[in-house]
Amino acid sequence: MEFWKSKRKMITAIAGFLVFMMVCTMISKSVYAYRLPQITVEEAKKRTLGRVVKLQGAVTQGKEFAVSTLPSIRVDTVEVGKGDEVEEGSVLFTLDMRDLQKQIAKQELEIKKLEVQIATLQHNQGLADAQKVRDTNRLLEDYLTEAAEGEIAVDRAKIREGEANADLQKHLEDVPQTTDEKGRAEAFAAYDDWVERGKRLKEEVKQLTSALTAAQREVEEAQAAVDAWKEKQTGGTLFSMETQTLPPETDAGLPETEAGLQTGVILPEAQTGSSDATPPETEFAPPNAGLSGTQSDSPDTTPPETEPAPPEAEPSETEPVPPDAGLSGTQSDSPDTTPPETESAPPEAEPPETQDTPADTDPPKAAPSGGESNEPGQPLEVLQKRLEEAVARRNACADALQEAQDRLQEHQEEGRVRPDFTAEDAEKKNWETQAETLRRSAENAGWAYDDALRQKQKALEEAQRKVDDSVEPETLQDTLVLNQLELSWQKEVMQGYRELQEQEGKITARQKGVVTAVHVSPGNGTPDGAAVVYADREENLEFWMTVPKEQKKYVSQGTQGNLQLGNKQLDCAVEYLEPQADGSYLAILSLPQGLGNMGESGTFVVSWQSESYPCCVPADLVYEEKGRHYIYVVRRQQGILGEEMVAEKRYVKVVEEGDSYAALEGGALADGEEVIASATKEIKDQAVVRYRIPDGM
Amino acid sequence: MQAAPGMDGEAVEKMRRRMKRGMAVVVLAALAVLLCLPVAMLLFGSVTGDYEMWERLLPMTPAGNGYVRWRWIPEFPDFSRYANLLFATPQFFVLFWNSVKITGLILAGQLLAAVPAAWAFARYDFWMKKALFAVYVILMLLPFQVTMLSQYLVLDRFGFLDTHWAVVLPAVFSTFPVFLLYRSFLTIPESLLEAARMDGAGEGYLFWRIGLPLAEGGIWSAVVLNFLECWNLIEQPLAFLKEQSLWPLSLYLPQIGLERAGFAMTASVVTLVPALLVFGFGKEYLEQGISAAGTKG
């Protein structure tokens, strides 16, 4: 209670304020609602559109006749006026005869001028035609000449081509003989075999010579041992005796030695002395060259080599030992292994182990050594036997050497030379070069023949073209033709003047009618067009009306309608429709006999019905603004007051418009969307509106 | 300051106090006038004619230049806007009553939820009391923008979006009134409650008969403060209410453009009236409640 007392005023104020606000709320809502435009709405419908088109027009004559005459003739009198009825033969107007005479004279002068001009042109045309014939004949002669000359040139070229081809064919048939690759390979192989065999024989001679030298040295050593033994045993007497008893053996050996020298056997001294400095021996050295003893000379005196000896030919170990060379142990005496001191101490220089010959294996082989020969107790028989064996081996070596030298000489006498095919190849190349030259000549001759043919063809074509050009018809001389046409026309005009002169200048009506237009007056010249127009009274009348461009879609040829003429009505159809310069159309209806009078106005009413359109609204709800159509639709939106209705201005496209409804383009309105039909106030876009009860409900 | 000849010390002291007081009054009056200037501008602007208002605010528009020159006294005072607002603008009243509804529901809900909660925090000891109260304080300090998304998701899940409950329910369980009332209940002496218990009073009796009457000032101060807060809600309705017909009045004024600035000032004046009335109603309680809240319990 105390709280209420203390706060009474404030509580009352707050309550009063709330009550005041509540009252204001009610008042503001009512005022707001009162100010809103109240509307009625309609929904779009699917329907057809109807329209009544009324066209105004007038009755006019069905057929008119125009009376005209030659222009620019002065009119003397005019006998009829507009609306006058004329009969057949009635004079319409009369021409001035003096002016007509002047026109006739002037026309005659024109005709004479044209006739003179035509005659001149025809004469010139004849001269030109004759000249053209002459030119054509000359060109034909040129054509024939070109044809003959071309034929000759072609024949000559053909002959030259045949000759060149024949030369080529003949040359190709005469092919030189050459050794093929296989034959050449066999020739080279045979030559190589011969050279190899010569090398082997030469090596064999060389080995046998060495063996002979060794054997000779053994003989000498054995002989020396025997002599030493005798000298040691018997002194100088015995030595003389031994010397006297030995000659037969010595003689037997010496002749062999001498014979060996005579047959070209190289002595050991000479061989060893020259062995280090001797260059490889020539393969094709003459047989006597090696036996003349000049082998010991310096390398400068050696005959020139035709083929260098192979380096491996020098070592004796690489060559097979001939079976008859039983003294092959002398190989160790090759120049490479023989020291230069062999001459001063030959016995000591030969190691007995290096000899693998059968003689080396004999027990008394140590006898040749100087140390052993001086040993006391060595029997003379052994020494002599050794001497005899050495002599026997020397003789065997000499025989084998002689036999090898014979084979070598026989081989060298064959005198083979290395195969050479250079001349054969040169001949073949020369033949090919000549064949290529002949082939080109034949090809050039063929081209020359083709060129001659083309040249002939070209020349003939050019000549033919000239002939064709000459016989081409020339362009017509339009001056002559035009003058002829002009003359014809002037004669017709002249004829018209004559007729007018015969009629004494009177122009008459061809049949009965009513004059509708007069385009001549006295004192003035006749016009180009109709001078007088009159209508035929016997023909049916027509109703002419103008259809505006925007109403053309309602009226077309054959459109049925109702024609109202005064108090008479007639159902008829449009017979003719003609566009006019201003975009409108002239529609013509034929009237039945006896209906309407000329010049009477009337109305042609057409009832038009469109196809069905899905979206049609009353036509008065569609407004236009700067050529664009729009409507007001109701849109609902959420606002502070909740859902409110708002008028929305929406631009639409009118596809068809009837008298009461307009069809809008599809999609302009959604299903159920309302179009504002009426409002208590002017509506603006986005204005809030509310419904009201439609009138009449 | 030297004393004038012929004056005794007491007179000088008295004069000095008067001068100090006078200077304080002058300074405070100047500050008060400064603070009242916007309200005065609102009042004068609400009766300024449309053309005058447009002429003054023209520099603020893109077409104008220079600075706004405000004339306090209108040349031709025009009160028609008040009539238009009060008698021809139902939109204003829709929002006004929305504000009344929202504010009333929030305050009622807060009384039902926050008063018992604050009594429990102030008078009972229970497990995790301090921790729970700390959470309350933290939630009170959090700005709305922090909890806006979570609130939106919860309200959407419960289907409260675009209804007034979207604004009312989060505000009902606001922690701020609990904090205010907690301090008020703490001022009640514990001996008093013990004496009542000894006399046979139950806990409900203590709450209804002793707690509420003694904390009346704090309760009404909480009501007044929360009324001002709820009357001016902007962010919550803007975030949770999409339909304009549900908006409170605080969202109506931003909808008015510069071309209708005079009308906006008129609406602002009318909007200010309830706040002034409620403030006048609860001024004493507000002072008591704030002082109680500032007293350490």
Coordinates of C-alpha atoms in Angstrom, one line a residue, chain A residues 157-460:
Chain A
A157 CA 61.3 -32.4 -135.7
K158 CA 59.9 -35.9 -136.0
I159 CA 62.6 -37.0 -138.3
R160 CA 65.3 -35.6 -136.0
E161 CA 63.7 -37.5 -133.1
G162 CA 63.8 -40.8 -135.0
E163 CA 67.5 -40.4 -135.9
A164 CA 68.4 -39.6 -132.3
N165 CA 66.5 -42.6 -131.0
A166 CA 68.2 -44.9 -133.6
D167 CA 71.7 -43.7 -132.6
L168 CA 70.9 -44.3 -129.0
Q169 CA 69.5 -47.8 -129.7
K170 CA 72.6 -48.7 -131.8
H171 CA 75.0 -47.6 -129.1
L172 CA 73.1 -49.4 -126.4
E173 CA 73.3 -52.7 -128.4
D174 CA 77.2 -52.3 -128.6
V175 CA 78.0 -52.9 -125.0
P176 CA 81.8 -53.5 -124.2
Q177 CA 82.8 -56.8 -122.5
T178 CA 84.1 -56.5 -119.0
T179 CA 85.3 -59.0 -116.4
D180 CA 82.9 -59.5 -113.7
E181 CA 83.7 -59.2 -110.0
K182 CA 84.1 -62.9 -109.5
G183 CA 86.6 -63.2 -112.4
R184 CA 88.6 -60.4 -111.0
A185 CA 88.7 -61.9 -107.6
E186 CA 90.0 -65.2 -109.0
A187 CA 92.7 -63.5 -111.0
F188 CA 93.9 -61.6 -107.9
A189 CA 93.8 -64.8 -105.9
A190 CA 96.0 -66.7 -108.5
Y191 CA 98.5 -63.9 -108.5
D192 CA 98.7 -63.8 -104.7
D193 CA 99.3 -67.6 -104.7
W194 CA 102.2 -67.3 -107.1
V195 CA 103.8 -64.6 -105.1
E196 CA 103.5 -66.6 -101.9
R197 CA 105.0 -69.6 -103.5
G198 CA 108.0 -67.5 -104.7
K199 CA 108.5 -66.4 -101.1
R200 CA 108.6 -69.9 -99.8
L201 CA 111.1 -71.1 -102.4
K202 CA 113.3 -68.2 -101.8
E203 CA 113.2 -68.9 -98.0
E204 CA 114.1 -72.5 -98.7
V205 CA 117.1 -71.6 -100.8
K206 CA 118.2 -69.3 -98.0
Q207 CA 117.9 -72.0 -95.4
L208 CA 119.8 -74.5 -97.5
T209 CA 122.6 -72.0 -98.2
S210 CA 123.0 -71.6 -94.4
A211 CA 123.0 -75.3 -93.9
L212 CA 125.7 -75.7 -96.6
T213 CA 127.8 -73.1 -95.0
A214 CA 127.6 -74.9 -91.7
A215 CA 128.4 -78.2 -93.2
Q216 CA 131.4 -76.7 -95.0
R217 CA 132.6 -75.3 -91.6
E218 CA 132.3 -78.7 -90.1
V219 CA 134.4 -80.2 -92.8
E220 CA 137.0 -77.6 -92.3
E221 CA 137.0 -78.1 -88.6
A222 CA 137.2 -81.9 -89.0
Q223 CA 140.0 -81.5 -91.5
A224 CA 141.8 -79.2 -89.1
A225 CA 141.4 -81.6 -86.3
V226 CA 142.8 -84.4 -88.4
D227 CA 145.7 -82.2 -89.4
A228 CA 146.4 -81.2 -85.9
W229 CA 146.4 -84.7 -84.7
K230 CA 148.8 -85.7 -87.3
E231 CA 151.0 -82.8 -86.7
K232 CA 151.0 -83.5 -83.0
Q233 CA 151.8 -87.2 -83.4
T234 CA 154.3 -87.1 -86.2
G235 CA 155.6 -83.6 -86.3
G236 CA 156.3 -81.7 -89.5
T237 CA 157.3 -84.8 -91.5
L238 CA 154.4 -86.7 -90.5
F239 CA 152.3 -83.7 -91.2
S240 CA 153.8 -83.5 -94.7
M241 CA 153.1 -87.2 -95.1
E242 CA 149.6 -86.9 -93.9
T243 CA 149.1 -84.0 -96.2
Q244 CA 150.3 -86.0 -99.0
T245 CA 148.0 -89.0 -98.1
L246 CA 145.0 -86.8 -97.6
P247 CA 144.8 -85.0 -100.9
P248 CA 142.2 -87.4 -102.3
E249 CA 139.8 -86.5 -99.5
T250 CA 140.8 -82.8 -99.7
D251 CA 140.3 -82.8 -103.4
A252 CA 137.1 -84.6 -103.0
G253 CA 135.9 -81.8 -100.7
L254 CA 137.3 -78.8 -102.4
P255 CA 135.7 -79.4 -105.8
E256 CA 132.4 -79.6 -104.0
T257 CA 133.1 -76.3 -102.3
E258 CA 134.2 -74.8 -105.5
A259 CA 131.2 -76.3 -107.2
G260 CA 129.1 -74.9 -104.5
L261 CA 130.5 -71.5 -105.1
Q262 CA 130.1 -71.8 -108.7
T263 CA 126.5 -72.7 -108.4
G264 CA 125.8 -69.7 -106.3
V265 CA 126.3 -71.2 -102.8
I266 CA 127.1 -68.4 -100.4
L267 CA 130.2 -68.9 -98.4
P268 CA 129.9 -68.6 -94.6
E269 CA 132.3 -65.7 -94.4
A270 CA 130.4 -63.8 -97.0
Q271 CA 127.0 -64.7 -95.6
T272 CA 127.8 -63.8 -92.0
G273 CA 129.6 -60.7 -93.0
S274 CA 126.6 -59.4 -94.9
S275 CA 123.8 -60.9 -92.9
D276 CA 123.3 -58.0 -90.4
A277 CA 123.2 -55.4 -93.0
T278 CA 121.4 -57.2 -95.8
P279 CA 117.9 -55.8 -96.5
P280 CA 115.1 -58.2 -97.2
E281 CA 115.6 -60.0 -100.4
T282 CA 113.6 -59.3 -103.5
E283 CA 111.0 -61.8 -104.5
F284 CA 111.6 -61.4 -108.2
A285 CA 115.4 -61.4 -108.2
P286 CA 116.8 -63.2 -111.2
P287 CA 118.1 -66.6 -110.4
N288 CA 121.8 -65.7 -111.2
A289 CA 121.7 -62.5 -109.2
G290 CA 121.9 -64.4 -105.9
L291 CA 124.7 -66.6 -107.2
S292 CA 126.9 -64.0 -108.6
G293 CA 128.4 -63.3 -105.2
T294 CA 127.1 -59.8 -105.2
Q295 CA 124.8 -60.6 -102.4
S296 CA 127.5 -59.7 -100.0
D297 CA 127.6 -56.1 -101.3
S298 CA 126.0 -53.2 -99.5
P299 CA 122.2 -52.7 -99.6
D300 CA 122.7 -49.9 -102.0
T301 CA 123.7 -52.2 -104.7
T302 CA 120.7 -54.5 -104.2
P303 CA 118.4 -54.5 -107.2
P304 CA 115.2 -52.4 -106.7
E305 CA 112.5 -54.4 -104.9
T306 CA 109.1 -54.8 -106.6
E307 CA 107.5 -56.3 -103.6
P308 CA 108.7 -55.9 -100.0
A309 CA 109.4 -59.1 -98.2
P310 CA 107.1 -59.9 -95.3
P311 CA 108.8 -59.2 -92.0
E312 CA 108.0 -62.7 -90.6
A313 CA 109.8 -64.3 -93.5
E314 CA 113.2 -63.7 -91.9
P315 CA 113.1 -65.9 -88.8
S316 CA 113.8 -69.4 -89.9
E317 CA 111.7 -70.9 -87.1
T318 CA 108.4 -69.8 -88.6
E319 CA 109.1 -71.6 -91.9
P320 CA 108.6 -75.3 -92.2
V321 CA 111.8 -77.1 -92.8
P322 CA 112.0 -79.0 -96.0
P323 CA 112.2 -82.8 -95.5
D324 CA 115.4 -83.1 -97.3
A325 CA 117.1 -80.4 -95.3
G326 CA 118.6 -82.9 -92.8
L327 CA 121.1 -80.2 -91.8
S328 CA 118.5 -77.9 -90.5
G329 CA 120.5 -77.6 -87.4
T330 CA 122.4 -75.0 -89.2
Q331 CA 119.4 -72.7 -88.5
S332 CA 121.1 -71.6 -85.4
D333 CA 123.6 -70.0 -87.6
S334 CA 121.2 -67.5 -88.7
P335 CA 122.5 -63.9 -88.9
D336 CA 120.5 -62.9 -85.9
T337 CA 122.1 -65.4 -83.6
T338 CA 125.6 -65.7 -85.1
P339 CA 128.1 -63.4 -83.4
P340 CA 130.4 -61.4 -85.6
E341 CA 133.4 -63.2 -84.1
T342 CA 132.4 -66.4 -85.7
E343 CA 135.3 -66.1 -88.2
S344 CA 138.0 -65.8 -85.5
A345 CA 136.7 -68.7 -83.3
P346 CA 134.0 -70.5 -85.2
P347 CA 134.4 -73.9 -83.3
E348 CA 133.9 -72.2 -79.9
A349 CA 131.0 -70.1 -81.0
E350 CA 128.8 -73.1 -82.0
P351 CA 127.1 -74.6 -79.0
P352 CA 126.6 -78.3 -79.7
E353 CA 123.2 -78.3 -77.9
T354 CA 121.5 -76.2 -80.5
Q355 CA 121.9 -78.8 -83.3
D356 CA 119.0 -81.1 -83.5
T357 CA 120.0 -82.8 -86.6
P358 CA 120.9 -86.5 -86.6
A359 CA 124.6 -85.6 -87.0
D360 CA 124.4 -83.6 -83.8
T361 CA 123.3 -86.6 -81.9
D362 CA 126.4 -88.6 -82.9
P363 CA 128.7 -89.4 -79.9
P364 CA 131.8 -88.0 -81.6
K365 CA 130.2 -84.7 -82.2
A366 CA 132.4 -83.2 -79.5
A367 CA 135.3 -84.0 -81.7
P368 CA 135.1 -80.8 -83.7
S369 CA 135.7 -78.7 -80.6
G370 CA 139.3 -77.5 -80.5
G371 CA 139.7 -78.5 -76.9
E372 CA 138.8 -82.1 -77.5
S373 CA 140.8 -82.4 -80.7
N374 CA 143.9 -81.5 -78.9
E375 CA 143.3 -84.1 -76.3
P376 CA 145.8 -86.8 -76.3
G377 CA 144.5 -90.2 -76.9
Q378 CA 141.9 -89.3 -79.6
P379 CA 142.3 -91.9 -82.3
L380 CA 142.9 -90.8 -85.8
E381 CA 140.2 -93.0 -87.1
V382 CA 137.5 -91.2 -85.2
L383 CA 138.7 -87.9 -86.5
Q384 CA 138.8 -89.2 -90.0
K385 CA 135.4 -90.7 -89.7
R386 CA 134.0 -87.4 -88.4
L387 CA 135.6 -85.7 -91.4
E388 CA 134.0 -88.1 -93.8
E389 CA 130.6 -87.6 -92.2
A390 CA 131.0 -83.9 -92.4
V391 CA 131.9 -84.1 -96.1
A392 CA 128.9 -86.3 -96.7
R393 CA 126.5 -83.8 -95.1
R394 CA 128.1 -81.0 -97.0
N395 CA 127.5 -82.8 -100.2
A396 CA 123.9 -83.5 -99.3
C397 CA 123.2 -79.9 -98.5
A398 CA 124.8 -78.9 -101.8
D399 CA 122.5 -81.2 -103.7
A400 CA 119.4 -80.0 -101.9
L401 CA 120.4 -76.4 -102.5
Q402 CA 120.9 -77.0 -106.2
E403 CA 117.5 -78.6 -106.4
A404 CA 115.8 -75.6 -104.6
Q405 CA 117.6 -73.1 -106.7
D406 CA 116.3 -74.9 -109.8
R407 CA 112.7 -74.7 -108.5
L408 CA 113.1 -71.1 -107.7
Q409 CA 114.4 -70.3 -111.1
E410 CA 111.6 -72.3 -112.7
H411 CA 109.1 -70.3 -110.6
Q412 CA 110.6 -67.0 -111.5
E413 CA 110.7 -67.8 -115.2
E414 CA 106.9 -68.0 -115.1
G415 CA 107.0 -64.2 -114.8
R416 CA 103.5 -63.5 -113.7
V417 CA 102.3 -59.9 -113.4
R418 CA 99.6 -58.4 -111.2
P419 CA 96.1 -58.4 -112.9
D420 CA 95.1 -54.8 -114.2
F421 CA 91.5 -54.0 -115.2
T422 CA 92.0 -50.2 -115.5
A423 CA 91.7 -50.2 -119.3
E424 CA 88.6 -52.3 -119.2
D425 CA 86.9 -49.9 -116.7
A426 CA 87.9 -46.8 -118.7
E427 CA 86.3 -48.4 -121.8
K428 CA 83.1 -49.1 -119.9
K429 CA 82.9 -45.6 -118.5
N430 CA 83.5 -44.1 -122.0
W431 CA 80.6 -46.2 -123.3
E432 CA 78.3 -45.0 -120.5
T433 CA 79.2 -41.4 -121.1
Q434 CA 78.4 -41.7 -124.8
A435 CA 75.1 -43.5 -124.0
E436 CA 74.1 -40.6 -121.7
T437 CA 74.9 -38.1 -124.4
L438 CA 72.9 -39.9 -126.9
R439 CA 70.0 -40.3 -124.5
R440 CA 69.9 -36.6 -123.9
S441 CA 70.0 -35.9 -127.6
A442 CA 67.0 -38.2 -128.1
E443 CA 65.2 -36.5 -125.3
N444 CA 65.9 -33.1 -126.7
A445 CA 64.7 -34.2 -130.1
G446 CA 61.5 -35.5 -128.5
W447 CA 61.0 -32.1 -126.8
A448 CA 61.7 -30.3 -130.0
Y449 CA 59.0 -32.4 -131.6
D450 CA 56.5 -31.6 -128.9
D451 CA 57.4 -27.9 -129.1
A452 CA 56.8 -28.0 -132.9
L453 CA 53.4 -29.5 -132.3
R454 CA 52.4 -26.9 -129.8
Q455 CA 53.8 -24.1 -131.8
K456 CA 51.7 -25.3 -134.8
Q457 CA 48.6 -25.6 -132.6
K458 CA 49.1 -22.2 -131.2
A459 CA 49.7 -20.6 -134.5
L460 CA 46.6 -22.2 -135.9

